[in-house]
mmCIF file of C-alpha atoms in Angstrom:
data_model
loop_
_atom_site.group_PDB
_atom_site.id
_atom_site.type_symbol
_atom_site.label_atom_id
_atom_site.label_comp_id
_atom_site.label_asym_id
_atom_site.label_seq_id
_atom_site.Cartn_x
_atom_site.Cartn_y
_atom_site.Cartn_z
ATOM 1 C CA SER A 1 102.601 92.187 96.146
ATOM 2 C CA ALA A 2 102.559 95.965 95.865
ATOM 3 C CA ALA A 3 99.781 95.709 93.263
ATOM 4 C CA VAL A 4 97.543 93.800 95.689
ATOM 5 C CA ARG A 5 98.361 96.137 98.594
ATOM 6 C CA MET A 6 97.305 99.124 96.469
ATOM 7 C CA SER A 7 94.107 97.555 95.081
ATOM 8 C CA GLN A 8 91.026 98.347 97.159
ATOM 9 C CA VAL A 9 89.029 95.772 95.163
ATOM 10 C CA ARG A 10 91.539 92.963 95.699
ATOM 11 C CA LEU A 11 91.935 93.770 99.407
ATOM 12 C CA GLU A 12 88.132 93.658 99.830
ATOM 13 C CA GLU A 13 88.173 90.162 98.308
ATOM 14 C CA LEU A 14 91.081 88.823 100.373
ATOM 15 C CA ILE A 15 90.276 90.286 103.796
ATOM 16 C CA ALA A 16 87.250 88.972 105.702
ATOM 17 C CA ASP A 17 84.747 91.417 107.182
ATOM 18 C CA ASP A 18 85.546 90.095 110.692
ATOM 19 C CA PHE A 19 89.329 90.415 110.151
ATOM 20 C CA ARG A 20 91.578 91.402 113.067
ATOM 21 C CA GLU A 21 95.292 92.150 113.100
ATOM 22 C CA ILE A 22 97.808 92.614 115.868
ATOM 23 C CA GLY A 23 100.548 94.732 114.343
ATOM 24 C CA ALA A 24 104.238 94.524 115.196
ATOM 25 C CA SER A 25 103.652 97.564 117.440
ATOM 26 C CA GLY A 26 101.019 95.633 119.414
ATOM 27 C CA LYS A 27 98.200 97.809 118.051
ATOM 28 C CA TYR A 28 94.932 96.188 116.902
ATOM 29 C CA PHE A 29 93.556 96.808 113.405
ATOM 30 C CA ASP A 30 90.304 95.798 111.736
ATOM 31 C CA LYS A 31 89.389 95.506 108.062
ATOM 32 C CA SER A 32 88.316 99.136 107.675
ATOM 33 C CA GLU A 33 91.616 100.402 109.095
ATOM 34 C CA VAL A 34 93.631 98.141 106.795
ATOM 35 C CA LEU A 35 91.590 99.228 103.762
ATOM 36 C CA LYS A 36 92.278 102.868 104.638
ATOM 37 C CA SER A 37 96.010 102.497 105.249
ATOM 38 C CA LEU A 38 97.424 99.901 102.827
ATOM 39 C CA PRO A 39 96.509 101.536 99.486
ATOM 40 C CA SER A 40 98.025 104.854 100.616
ATOM 41 C CA GLU A 41 101.350 103.395 101.802
ATOM 42 C CA GLU A 42 104.377 104.221 99.711
ATOM 43 C CA PRO A 43 105.260 101.147 97.634
ATOM 44 C CA THR A 44 108.296 99.323 98.964
ATOM 45 C CA LYS A 45 109.895 96.002 98.181
ATOM 46 C CA ILE A 46 108.676 93.361 100.620
ATOM 47 C CA CYS A 47 110.373 89.974 100.561
ATOM 48 C CA SER A 48 109.245 86.778 102.263
ATOM 49 C CA SER A 49 110.439 83.226 102.849
ATOM 50 C CA ASP A 50 110.161 80.114 105.005
ATOM 51 C CA TYR A 51 106.457 79.543 104.398
ATOM 52 C CA GLU A 52 104.691 76.867 106.408
ATOM 53 C CA ILE A 53 101.007 76.069 105.855
ATOM 54 C CA PHE A 54 98.964 74.096 108.363
ATOM 55 C CA SER A 55 95.470 72.830 107.614
ATOM 56 C CA LEU A 56 93.573 73.290 110.881
ATOM 57 C CA THR A 57 90.195 72.202 109.476
ATOM 58 C CA PRO A 58 89.012 71.739 105.875
ATOM 59 C CA GLU A 59 87.958 75.419 105.880
ATOM 60 C CA LEU A 60 90.741 76.949 108.015
ATOM 61 C CA ALA A 61 94.503 77.225 107.454
ATOM 62 C CA GLN A 62 97.385 78.881 109.273
ATOM 63 C CA VAL A 63 100.237 80.395 107.264
ATOM 64 C CA LEU A 64 103.572 81.127 108.978
ATOM 65 C CA TYR A 65 106.419 82.964 107.249
ATOM 66 C CA GLN A 66 109.156 85.550 107.625
ATOM 67 C CA SER A 67 109.202 88.894 105.863
ATOM 68 C CA TRP A 68 111.517 91.852 105.494
ATOM 69 C CA ARG A 69 111.798 95.056 103.553
ATOM 70 C CA GLU A 70 114.862 96.060 101.587
ATOM 71 C CA ASP A 71 116.362 99.521 101.800
ATOM 72 C CA ASP A 72 117.642 101.361 98.722
ATOM 73 C CA ASP A 73 120.900 99.381 98.884
ATOM 74 C CA GLY A 74 119.101 96.016 99.032
ATOM 75 C CA VAL A 75 119.899 95.518 102.718
ATOM 76 C CA PRO A 76 117.174 93.630 104.633
ATOM 77 C CA VAL A 77 115.440 95.774 107.257
ATOM 78 C CA ARG A 78 112.387 95.377 109.496
ATOM 79 C CA LYS A 79 112.504 91.596 109.652
ATOM 80 C CA ALA A 80 109.390 89.983 111.108
ATOM 81 C CA ARG A 81 107.857 86.613 111.793
ATOM 82 C CA ARG A 82 104.239 86.531 110.602
ATOM 83 C CA SER A 83 101.189 84.374 111.185
ATOM 84 C CA SER A 84 97.883 84.521 109.303
ATOM 85 C CA LEU A 85 94.663 82.560 109.574
ATOM 86 C CA TRP A 86 92.758 81.994 106.332
ATOM 87 C CA ARG A 87 89.146 80.801 106.098
ATOM 88 C CA GLN A 88 87.542 79.339 103.002
ATOM 89 C CA SER A 89 84.494 81.330 101.956
ATOM 90 C CA GLY A 90 82.779 79.666 99.004
ATOM 91 C CA GLU A 91 85.374 79.281 96.261
ATOM 92 C CA ASN A 92 87.744 81.835 97.818
ATOM 93 C CA TRP A 93 90.004 82.090 100.846
ATOM 94 C CA GLN A 94 89.972 85.168 103.084
ATOM 95 C CA MET A 95 92.345 86.276 105.811
ATOM 96 C CA ILE A 96 90.599 86.499 109.188
ATOM 97 C CA PHE A 97 93.618 87.163 111.428
ATOM 98 C CA HIS A 98 97.193 88.378 111.052
ATOM 99 C CA GLN A 99 100.014 89.055 113.500
ATOM 100 C CA GLY A 100 103.531 90.311 112.883
ATOM 101 C CA THR A 101 106.348 90.143 115.429
ATOM 102 C CA LEU A 102 109.563 92.034 114.752
ATOM 103 C CA LEU A 103 112.765 89.994 114.950
#
């Protein structure tokens, strides 16, 4: 949600220190880069669907889904297929990897 993307505290909780991302552009990002960029992005409506969750081990899960942004007229733009790896850390889950591929 936009609230989570703008919350430094919440992002710190959800993103693991060893996090890596391969963006839709092919560029690599780490946690510090994400924490610098996400809260300063202009809020926009991001939609998602077609979630699939795979338990890889008791402490590791893969989440696959599609996302898109809507322009001012509600038209879907920047559609992407996304994959995230989440690792259980104590009582919480943290994202350790994310990749987006534009469709």
